[in-house]
């Protein structure tokens, strides 16, 4: 079984080399991302392994199919970068539905605490022996209201952490877990009442730009926004305006709309072309991390382990329990539910 692993980073290798060789996979690591220009590199492989910023659109799928590549193994949970509908009948797609919800939820809280207690500023000051406290006044999280959008695996862990801080939690989910005891409210109400809003829902047509000029106008003055989900949930231009108008108190962004052009790469010493990103980063109340919320040892181990298992399961049984199929949600008698090949 020959796998081409795209967008390979040094931290990907140890796990994939270990689990891959244990299971007899031959993995070739490509630093480049998979897209229409690089898809030729997949020729001769049985499958490709991709991450969040690889492009698996219709054109790429058609080429992979033409080369006889049988599957796309996502080593992440989100799959908005894959045209799953177009893939049906051509190429099988698997994902890693969960690897460590704790990694992402803890990073969201780390960003929130850093931001509201100005730890990033204090760190830089004391390194230069500047022990002044001016401008470092924060606020207690205890007693504040946090709105959590998306109460799946990560959202629920984040809610538990917030409760530990004594915060009141409001929740919104398109598919609420009604037996959870969570205080579900309409999205508009959550936006209006929350001091802090954290996003943990997937990127879909419905959630794209759910933070926009109108929704920001509805929010409390000084609201803190946390996005560890997908960049396109937030209209970055509208966020920038909200910050300039002093409406948004702080933004903690682990993801960004146009991140695929810059994130995961070293641009120090270069001119960054994205003016919106550059302006956001220049703001004292904006904290940007480079899609690193998942990056813990536990998560990396789990990602490599599950991805390799998905491939082995598919090879041996023709399907994987983590296969994505656009039809499964729509038809009653789904083959995958009977543990048979989708096509
Ligand atoms: P999950 O599938 O367990 O939970 C997602 C929740 O969002 C579900 O409860 C679902 O009902 C809800 N949802 C679906 N459509 C919605 C809508 N229109 N409005 C509100 N809620 C909606 O997923 P999980 O594991 O909690 O991950 C959440 C997101 O976090 C992923 O979609 C992914 O984009 C992002 N993520 C980011 C990482 C990072 O490193 N920054 C790492 C892993 C995931």
Tab-separated table of C-alpha atoms and ligand atoms in Angstrom:
chain	number	residue	atom	x	y	z
A	1	UNK	CA	0.000	0.000	0.000
A	2	UNK	CA	1.650	3.233	-1.188
A	3	UNK	CA	0.485	6.503	0.348
A	4	UNK	CA	1.412	10.066	-0.657
A	5	UNK	CA	1.188	12.276	2.427
A	6	UNK	CA	0.793	15.962	1.469
A	7	UNK	CA	1.543	19.096	3.505
A	8	UNK	CA	3.929	17.017	5.644
A	9	UNK	CA	5.456	18.795	8.610
A	10	UNK	CA	8.299	17.581	10.843
A	11	UNK	CA	5.823	16.865	13.656
A	12	UNK	CA	3.756	14.587	11.359
A	13	UNK	CA	6.595	12.221	10.569
A	14	UNK	CA	7.338	10.344	13.825
A	15	UNK	CA	3.754	9.111	14.308
A	16	UNK	CA	3.146	8.218	10.661
A	17	UNK	CA	6.556	6.554	10.281
A	18	UNK	CA	5.945	4.461	13.420
A	19	UNK	CA	2.331	3.388	12.838
A	20	UNK	CA	2.745	3.208	9.054
A	21	UNK	CA	5.708	0.849	9.140
A	22	UNK	CA	4.073	-1.274	11.879
A	23	UNK	CA	1.098	-1.791	9.536
A	24	UNK	CA	3.152	-2.250	6.351
A	25	UNK	CA	2.326	1.085	4.695
A	26	UNK	CA	4.881	2.784	2.472
A	27	UNK	CA	4.443	6.522	3.033
A	28	UNK	CA	6.064	9.212	0.883
A	29	UNK	CA	6.067	12.614	2.569
A	30	UNK	CA	5.505	15.704	0.402
A	31	UNK	CA	5.934	19.138	1.955
A	32	UNK	CA	3.746	20.702	-0.722
A	33	UNK	CA	-0.023	20.890	-0.368
A	34	UNK	CA	-2.295	18.865	-2.588
A	35	UNK	CA	-4.070	21.032	-5.151
A	36	UNK	CA	-4.678	21.200	-8.905
A	37	UNK	CA	-1.014	22.061	-9.566
A	38	UNK	CA	0.492	19.299	-7.427
A	39	UNK	CA	-1.982	16.454	-7.938
A	40	UNK	CA	0.387	14.865	-10.485
A	41	UNK	CA	2.596	13.823	-7.548
A	42	UNK	CA	-0.151	11.376	-6.529
A	43	UNK	CA	0.275	9.295	-9.696
A	44	UNK	CA	1.213	5.712	-8.866
A	45	UNK	CA	-0.019	5.843	-5.267
A	46	UNK	CA	-2.910	3.831	-3.813
A	47	UNK	CA	-4.086	6.683	-1.638
A	48	UNK	CA	-3.338	10.235	-0.526
A	49	UNK	CA	-3.244	11.593	3.005
A	50	UNK	CA	-4.180	15.270	3.421
A	51	UNK	CA	-4.695	17.972	6.063
A	52	UNK	CA	-6.869	21.055	6.532
A	53	UNK	CA	-5.382	23.289	3.843
A	54	UNK	CA	-5.007	20.764	1.040
A	55	UNK	CA	-7.540	21.211	-1.770
A	56	UNK	CA	-9.608	18.183	-2.736
A	57	UNK	CA	-12.065	19.817	-5.131
A	58	UNK	CA	-13.789	18.272	-8.152
A	59	UNK	CA	-10.805	18.831	-10.464
A	60	UNK	CA	-8.372	17.208	-8.009
A	61	UNK	CA	-10.768	14.300	-7.419
A	62	UNK	CA	-11.104	13.681	-11.179
A	63	UNK	CA	-7.316	13.582	-11.559
A	64	UNK	CA	-6.888	11.253	-8.563
A	65	UNK	CA	-9.573	8.991	-10.021
A	66	UNK	CA	-7.842	9.047	-13.407
A	67	UNK	CA	-4.546	8.004	-11.719
A	68	UNK	CA	-6.312	5.122	-9.957
A	69	UNK	CA	-5.855	6.600	-6.475
A	70	UNK	CA	-8.448	4.800	-4.363
A	71	UNK	CA	-8.847	6.969	-1.273
A	72	UNK	CA	-8.265	10.285	0.445
A	73	UNK	CA	-7.356	9.848	4.103
A	74	UNK	CA	-7.903	13.118	5.937
A	75	UNK	CA	-5.744	13.440	9.025
A	76	UNK	CA	-8.171	15.947	10.554
A	77	UNK	CA	-11.813	16.161	11.633
A	78	UNK	CA	-13.137	19.008	9.436
A	79	UNK	CA	-13.694	18.148	5.757
A	80	UNK	CA	-14.869	21.421	4.227
A	81	UNK	CA	-11.851	21.246	1.868
A	82	UNK	CA	-13.151	18.043	0.236
A	83	UNK	CA	-15.956	17.898	-2.335
A	84	UNK	CA	-17.476	14.810	-0.728
A	85	UNK	CA	-20.421	14.739	-3.106
A	86	UNK	CA	-18.186	14.771	-6.186
A	87	UNK	CA	-16.027	12.051	-4.618
A	88	UNK	CA	-18.941	9.637	-4.394
A	89	UNK	CA	-18.502	6.744	-6.793
A	90	UNK	CA	-14.911	7.781	-7.582
A	91	UNK	CA	-12.800	7.892	-4.483
A	92	UNK	CA	-13.332	6.929	-0.853
A	93	UNK	CA	-12.783	9.582	1.811
A	94	UNK	CA	-12.008	8.949	5.498
A	95	UNK	CA	-11.374	11.355	8.325
A	96	UNK	CA	-10.272	11.343	11.947
A	97	UNK	CA	-13.506	12.347	13.668
A	98	UNK	CA	-11.907	12.945	17.060
A	99	UNK	CA	-8.339	12.905	18.247
A	100	UNK	CA	-8.249	15.124	21.281
A	101	UNK	CA	-11.133	17.478	21.909
A	102	UNK	CA	-9.161	18.473	25.022
A	103	UNK	CA	-6.286	19.798	22.889
A	104	UNK	CA	-8.552	22.248	21.029
A	105	UNK	CA	-10.748	23.235	23.983
A	106	UNK	CA	-7.724	23.815	26.225
A	107	UNK	CA	-6.108	25.962	23.521
A	108	UNK	CA	-9.295	28.027	23.260
A	109	UNK	CA	-9.146	28.657	27.014
A	110	UNK	CA	-5.392	29.357	26.848
A	111	UNK	CA	-6.082	32.053	24.244
A	112	UNK	CA	-8.950	33.495	26.256
A	113	UNK	CA	-6.879	33.736	29.451
A	114	UNK	CA	-3.862	35.124	27.603
A	115	UNK	CA	-6.043	37.758	26.014
A	116	UNK	CA	-8.117	38.909	28.984
A	117	UNK	CA	-5.161	38.879	31.412
A	118	UNK	CA	-2.755	40.422	28.839
A	119	UNK	CA	-0.211	37.639	29.392
A	120	UNK	CA	1.251	38.123	25.900
A	121	UNK	CA	2.036	41.735	26.727
A	122	UNK	CA	3.366	40.997	30.199
A	123	UNK	CA	5.656	38.278	28.805
A	124	UNK	CA	7.220	40.678	26.316
A	125	UNK	CA	7.576	43.427	28.921
A	126	UNK	CA	9.317	41.414	31.623
A	127	UNK	CA	11.771	39.974	29.077
A	128	UNK	CA	12.956	43.575	28.660
A	129	UNK	CA	12.898	44.152	32.445
A	130	UNK	CA	9.874	46.409	32.083
A	131	UNK	CA	7.866	45.661	35.228
A	132	UNK	CA	5.217	48.343	34.729
A	133	UNK	CA	1.579	47.230	35.080
A	134	UNK	CA	0.062	50.083	33.071
A	135	UNK	CA	-2.356	48.860	30.445
A	136	UNK	CA	-2.424	45.302	31.771
A	137	UNK	CA	-5.771	45.484	33.595
A	138	UNK	CA	-7.872	42.483	32.725
A	139	UNK	CA	-11.214	41.152	33.926
A	140	UNK	CA	-12.423	38.130	35.901
A	141	UNK	CA	-13.941	35.310	33.893
A	142	UNK	CA	-15.852	34.257	36.996
A	143	UNK	CA	-19.461	35.401	36.729
A	144	UNK	CA	-19.203	36.290	33.014
A	145	UNK	CA	-21.421	34.755	30.341
A	146	UNK	CA	-19.835	32.605	27.662
A	147	UNK	CA	-21.754	31.656	24.511
A	148	UNK	CA	-20.687	28.377	22.931
A	149	UNK	CA	-21.690	27.817	19.292
A	150	UNK	CA	-21.528	24.106	18.503
A	151	UNK	CA	-21.865	21.705	21.402
A	152	UNK	CA	-20.150	18.647	19.925
A	153	UNK	CA	-17.032	17.032	21.304
A	154	UNK	CA	-14.851	20.144	21.540
A	155	UNK	CA	-17.665	22.512	22.519
A	156	UNK	CA	-18.661	20.260	25.426
A	157	UNK	CA	-15.103	20.072	26.797
A	158	UNK	CA	-14.816	23.849	26.482
A	159	UNK	CA	-18.100	24.251	28.369
A	160	UNK	CA	-16.798	22.053	31.206
A	161	UNK	CA	-13.633	24.166	31.415
A	162	UNK	CA	-15.669	27.405	31.476
A	163	UNK	CA	-17.900	26.038	34.210
A	164	UNK	CA	-14.755	25.360	36.222
A	165	UNK	CA	-14.045	29.078	35.998
A	166	UNK	CA	-17.529	29.896	37.339
A	167	UNK	CA	-18.860	31.224	34.022
A	168	UNK	CA	-22.504	31.112	33.014
A	169	UNK	CA	-22.830	29.096	29.796
A	170	UNK	CA	-25.271	29.779	26.947
A	171	UNK	CA	-25.278	27.248	24.117
A	172	UNK	CA	-26.399	27.169	20.499
A	173	UNK	CA	-26.348	24.145	18.207
A	174	UNK	CA	-28.305	23.377	15.053
A	175	UNK	CA	-28.848	19.922	16.522
A	176	UNK	CA	-29.089	20.522	20.279
A	177	UNK	CA	-28.376	17.667	22.671
A	178	UNK	CA	-31.642	17.991	24.517
A	179	UNK	CA	-30.727	15.589	27.312
A	180	UNK	CA	-27.492	17.446	28.091
A	181	UNK	CA	-28.930	19.940	30.570
A	182	UNK	CA	-27.264	22.750	28.587
A	183	UNK	CA	-28.963	26.122	28.425
A	184	UNK	CA	-29.713	26.297	24.673
A	185	UNK	CA	-30.839	29.670	23.361
A	186	UNK	CA	-31.378	31.013	19.825
A	187	UNK	CA	-28.156	32.150	18.123
A	188	UNK	CA	-29.268	35.806	18.140
A	189	UNK	CA	-29.855	35.706	21.891
A	190	UNK	CA	-26.476	34.058	22.485
A	191	UNK	CA	-24.787	36.808	20.443
A	192	UNK	CA	-26.625	39.531	22.388
A	193	UNK	CA	-26.067	38.197	25.918
A	194	UNK	CA	-22.538	36.781	25.850
A	195	UNK	CA	-19.382	38.469	27.161
A	196	UNK	CA	-17.293	35.805	25.431
A	197	UNK	CA	-18.313	33.786	22.348
A	198	UNK	CA	-16.440	30.655	21.288
A	199	UNK	CA	-17.069	28.834	18.000
A	200	UNK	CA	-16.965	25.035	17.824
A	201	UNK	CA	-19.251	24.235	14.880
A	202	UNK	CA	-18.145	23.005	11.453
A	203	UNK	CA	-17.788	25.262	8.428
A	204	UNK	CA	-20.818	24.835	6.177
A	205	UNK	CA	-22.699	27.114	3.789
A	206	UNK	CA	-24.901	27.979	6.767
A	207	UNK	CA	-22.097	28.835	9.189
A	208	UNK	CA	-19.844	30.689	6.710
A	209	UNK	CA	-19.535	34.296	7.939
A	210	UNK	CA	-21.888	33.724	10.873
A	211	UNK	CA	-19.858	36.533	12.439
A	212	UNK	CA	-20.513	39.467	10.115
A	213	UNK	CA	-21.373	43.164	10.361
A	214	UNK	CA	-24.952	42.462	11.451
A	215	UNK	CA	-24.110	39.891	14.085
A	216	UNK	CA	-21.282	42.029	15.477
A	217	UNK	CA	-23.714	44.948	15.730
A	218	UNK	CA	-25.926	42.733	17.892
A	219	UNK	CA	-23.121	41.756	20.286
A	220	UNK	CA	-22.232	43.363	23.620
A	221	UNK	CA	-19.648	46.122	23.522
A	222	UNK	CA	-16.315	44.607	24.518
A	223	UNK	CA	-17.248	41.051	23.512
A	224	UNK	CA	-14.350	38.595	23.254
A	225	UNK	CA	-14.507	36.272	20.230
A	226	UNK	CA	-12.652	32.959	20.102
A	227	UNK	CA	-12.381	30.978	16.883
A	228	UNK	CA	-10.621	27.615	16.961
A	229	UNK	CA	-13.003	26.106	14.411
A	230	UNK	CA	-12.600	27.333	10.820
A	231	UNK	CA	-11.555	30.818	9.685
A	232	UNK	CA	-14.468	31.377	7.342
A	233	UNK	CA	-16.942	31.384	10.230
A	234	UNK	CA	-15.793	34.985	10.708
A	235	UNK	CA	-15.879	37.705	8.063
A	236	UNK	CA	-12.374	39.037	8.765
A	237	UNK	CA	-13.095	42.493	7.289
A	238	UNK	CA	-16.166	42.863	9.503
A	239	UNK	CA	-14.135	41.748	12.530
A	240	UNK	CA	-11.462	44.328	11.760
A	241	UNK	CA	-14.138	47.025	11.561
A	242	UNK	CA	-15.651	45.833	14.849
A	243	UNK	CA	-12.254	46.095	16.503
A	244	UNK	CA	-11.528	49.545	15.085
A	245	UNK	CA	-14.933	50.742	16.289
A	246	UNK	CA	-14.067	49.398	19.799
A	247	UNK	CA	-17.139	47.152	19.626
A	248	UNK	CA	-15.172	43.912	19.762
A	249	UNK	CA	-13.036	43.876	22.927
A	250	UNK	CA	-10.679	41.112	21.817
A	251	UNK	CA	-10.341	38.369	19.235
A	252	UNK	CA	-8.544	35.071	19.750
A	253	UNK	CA	-8.017	33.481	16.358
A	254	UNK	CA	-6.451	30.081	15.833
A	255	UNK	CA	-7.920	30.026	12.342
A	256	UNK	CA	-8.305	32.692	9.655
A	257	UNK	CA	-10.299	32.929	6.424
A	258	UNK	CA	-7.295	33.068	4.112
A	259	UNK	CA	-5.011	30.982	6.279
A	260	UNK	CA	-4.086	28.445	3.608
A	261	UNK	CA	-1.764	31.017	1.977
A	262	UNK	CA	0.218	31.712	5.144
A	263	UNK	CA	-0.434	29.409	8.096
A	264	UNK	CA	2.062	26.632	8.863
A	265	UNK	CA	4.830	28.532	7.053
A	266	UNK	CA	7.629	30.865	8.187
A	267	UNK	CA	7.065	34.301	6.673
A	268	UNK	CA	9.353	36.187	9.062
A	269	UNK	CA	11.560	38.370	6.901
A	270	UNK	CA	8.956	38.482	4.131
A	271	UNK	CA	6.330	41.065	3.230
A	272	UNK	CA	2.918	39.600	4.017
A	273	UNK	CA	0.503	40.471	1.198
A	274	UNK	CA	-2.677	39.992	3.216
A	275	UNK	CA	-3.455	43.477	4.547
A	276	UNK	CA	-6.398	42.317	6.637
A	277	UNK	CA	-4.312	39.717	8.450
A	278	UNK	CA	-1.436	42.168	8.914
A	279	UNK	CA	-3.819	44.792	10.350
A	280	UNK	CA	-5.494	42.265	12.645
A	281	UNK	CA	-2.131	41.070	13.964
A	282	UNK	CA	-1.088	44.668	14.589
A	283	UNK	CA	-4.008	45.162	16.992
A	284	UNK	CA	-3.123	44.945	20.696
A	285	UNK	CA	-6.304	43.015	21.441
A	286	UNK	CA	-5.999	40.374	18.707
A	287	UNK	CA	-4.195	37.129	19.370
A	288	UNK	CA	-3.418	34.910	16.392
A	289	UNK	CA	-2.054	31.387	16.532
A	290	UNK	CA	-1.381	29.435	13.387
A	291	UNK	CA	-4.022	26.680	13.516
A	292	UNK	CA	-2.160	25.040	16.376
A	293	UNK	CA	-5.059	24.166	18.687
A	294	UNK	CA	-4.777	20.489	17.770
A	295	UNK	CA	-1.024	20.350	18.295
A	296	UNK	CA	-0.436	18.189	21.361
A	297	UNK	CA	1.540	14.968	21.610
A	298	UNK	CA	-1.625	13.081	22.484
A	299	UNK	CA	-3.499	14.432	19.460
A	300	UNK	CA	-0.647	13.746	17.005
A	301	UNK	CA	-0.383	10.162	18.218
A	302	UNK	CA	-4.117	9.683	17.942
A	303	UNK	CA	-4.266	11.281	14.444
A	304	UNK	CA	-1.536	8.993	13.060
A	305	UNK	CA	-3.014	5.924	14.737
A	306	UNK	CA	-6.579	6.533	13.500
A	307	UNK	CA	-5.508	7.539	9.970
A	308	UNK	CA	-3.425	4.383	9.549
A	309	UNK	CA	-6.250	2.261	11.004
A	310	UNK	CA	-8.746	3.850	8.586
A	311	UNK	CA	-6.494	2.858	5.662
A	312	UNK	CA	-5.950	-0.685	6.954
A	313	UNK	CA	-9.651	-1.165	7.686
A	314	UNK	CA	-10.520	0.025	4.181
A	315	UNK	CA	-7.906	-2.263	2.614
A	316	UNK	CA	-9.107	-5.303	4.523
A	317	UNK	CA	-12.870	-4.728	4.613
A	318	UNK	CA	-13.534	-2.312	1.760
A	319	UNK	CA	-14.916	0.309	4.116
A	320	UNK	CA	-13.992	2.186	7.260
A	321	UNK	CA	-16.224	3.353	10.059
A	322	UNK	CA	-14.742	6.806	9.519
A	323	UNK	CA	-15.625	6.937	5.813
A	324	UNK	CA	-17.393	10.125	4.747
A	325	UNK	CA	-20.270	9.666	2.394
A	326	UNK	CA	-22.610	12.462	1.399
A	327	UNK	CA	-25.435	9.978	0.893
A	328	UNK	CA	-25.384	8.435	4.367
A	329	UNK	CA	-27.287	11.239	6.024
A	330	UNK	CA	-29.884	11.236	3.243
A	331	UNK	CA	-30.883	7.658	2.592
A	332	UNK	CA	-32.445	5.182	4.946
A	333	UNK	CA	-30.795	2.003	3.724
A	334	UNK	CA	-27.182	3.141	3.661
A	335	UNK	CA	-24.676	0.435	2.734
A	336	UNK	CA	-22.050	1.880	5.031
A	337	UNK	CA	-24.357	1.395	8.003
A	338	UNK	CA	-24.398	-2.291	7.049
A	339	UNK	CA	-20.565	-2.222	6.989
A	340	UNK	CA	-20.478	-2.643	3.200
A	341	UNK	CA	-18.643	-0.634	0.575
A	342	UNK	CA	-20.447	2.585	-0.319
A	343	UNK	CA	-19.628	1.954	-3.990
B	1	LIG	P1	-18.404	17.747	16.404
B	1	LIG	O1	-18.906	17.188	15.136
B	1	LIG	O2	-18.248	16.829	17.578
B	1	LIG	O3	-19.308	18.975	16.862
B	1	LIG	C1	-19.758	19.965	15.979
B	1	LIG	C2	-21.073	20.480	16.519
B	1	LIG	O4	-21.493	21.567	15.681
B	1	LIG	C3	-22.183	19.430	16.513
B	1	LIG	O5	-22.822	19.378	17.772
B	1	LIG	C4	-23.127	19.923	15.427
B	1	LIG	O6	-24.492	19.605	15.683
B	1	LIG	C5	-22.888	21.417	15.499
B	1	LIG	N1	-23.347	22.123	14.305
B	1	LIG	C6	-23.478	21.658	13.032
B	1	LIG	N2	-23.984	22.612	12.237
B	1	LIG	C7	-24.169	23.710	13.024
B	1	LIG	C8	-24.681	24.995	12.778
B	1	LIG	N3	-25.106	25.378	11.556
B	1	LIG	N4	-24.747	25.866	13.808
B	1	LIG	C9	-24.339	25.484	15.054
B	1	LIG	N5	-23.853	24.276	15.349
B	1	LIG	C10	-23.771	23.390	14.339
B	1	LIG	O7	-16.996	18.427	16.032
B	1	LIG	P2	-15.798	18.788	17.003
B	1	LIG	O8	-14.850	17.639	17.079
B	1	LIG	O9	-16.324	19.347	18.267
B	1	LIG	O10	-15.064	19.918	16.143
B	1	LIG	C11	-15.670	21.172	15.907
B	1	LIG	C12	-14.878	21.923	14.842
B	1	LIG	O11	-13.588	22.256	15.356
B	1	LIG	C13	-14.573	21.088	13.573
B	1	LIG	O12	-15.628	21.206	12.634
B	1	LIG	C14	-13.312	21.712	13.051
B	1	LIG	O13	-13.653	22.671	12.094
B	1	LIG	C15	-12.692	22.413	14.276
B	1	LIG	N6	-11.394	21.857	14.652
B	1	LIG	C16	-10.336	22.717	14.753
B	1	LIG	C17	-9.087	22.260	15.146
B	1	LIG	C18	-7.928	23.191	15.318
B	1	LIG	O14	-6.785	22.726	15.426
B	1	LIG	N7	-8.136	24.482	15.371
B	1	LIG	C19	-8.867	20.838	15.404
B	1	LIG	C20	-10.076	20.026	15.336
B	1	LIG	C21	-11.276	20.526	14.950
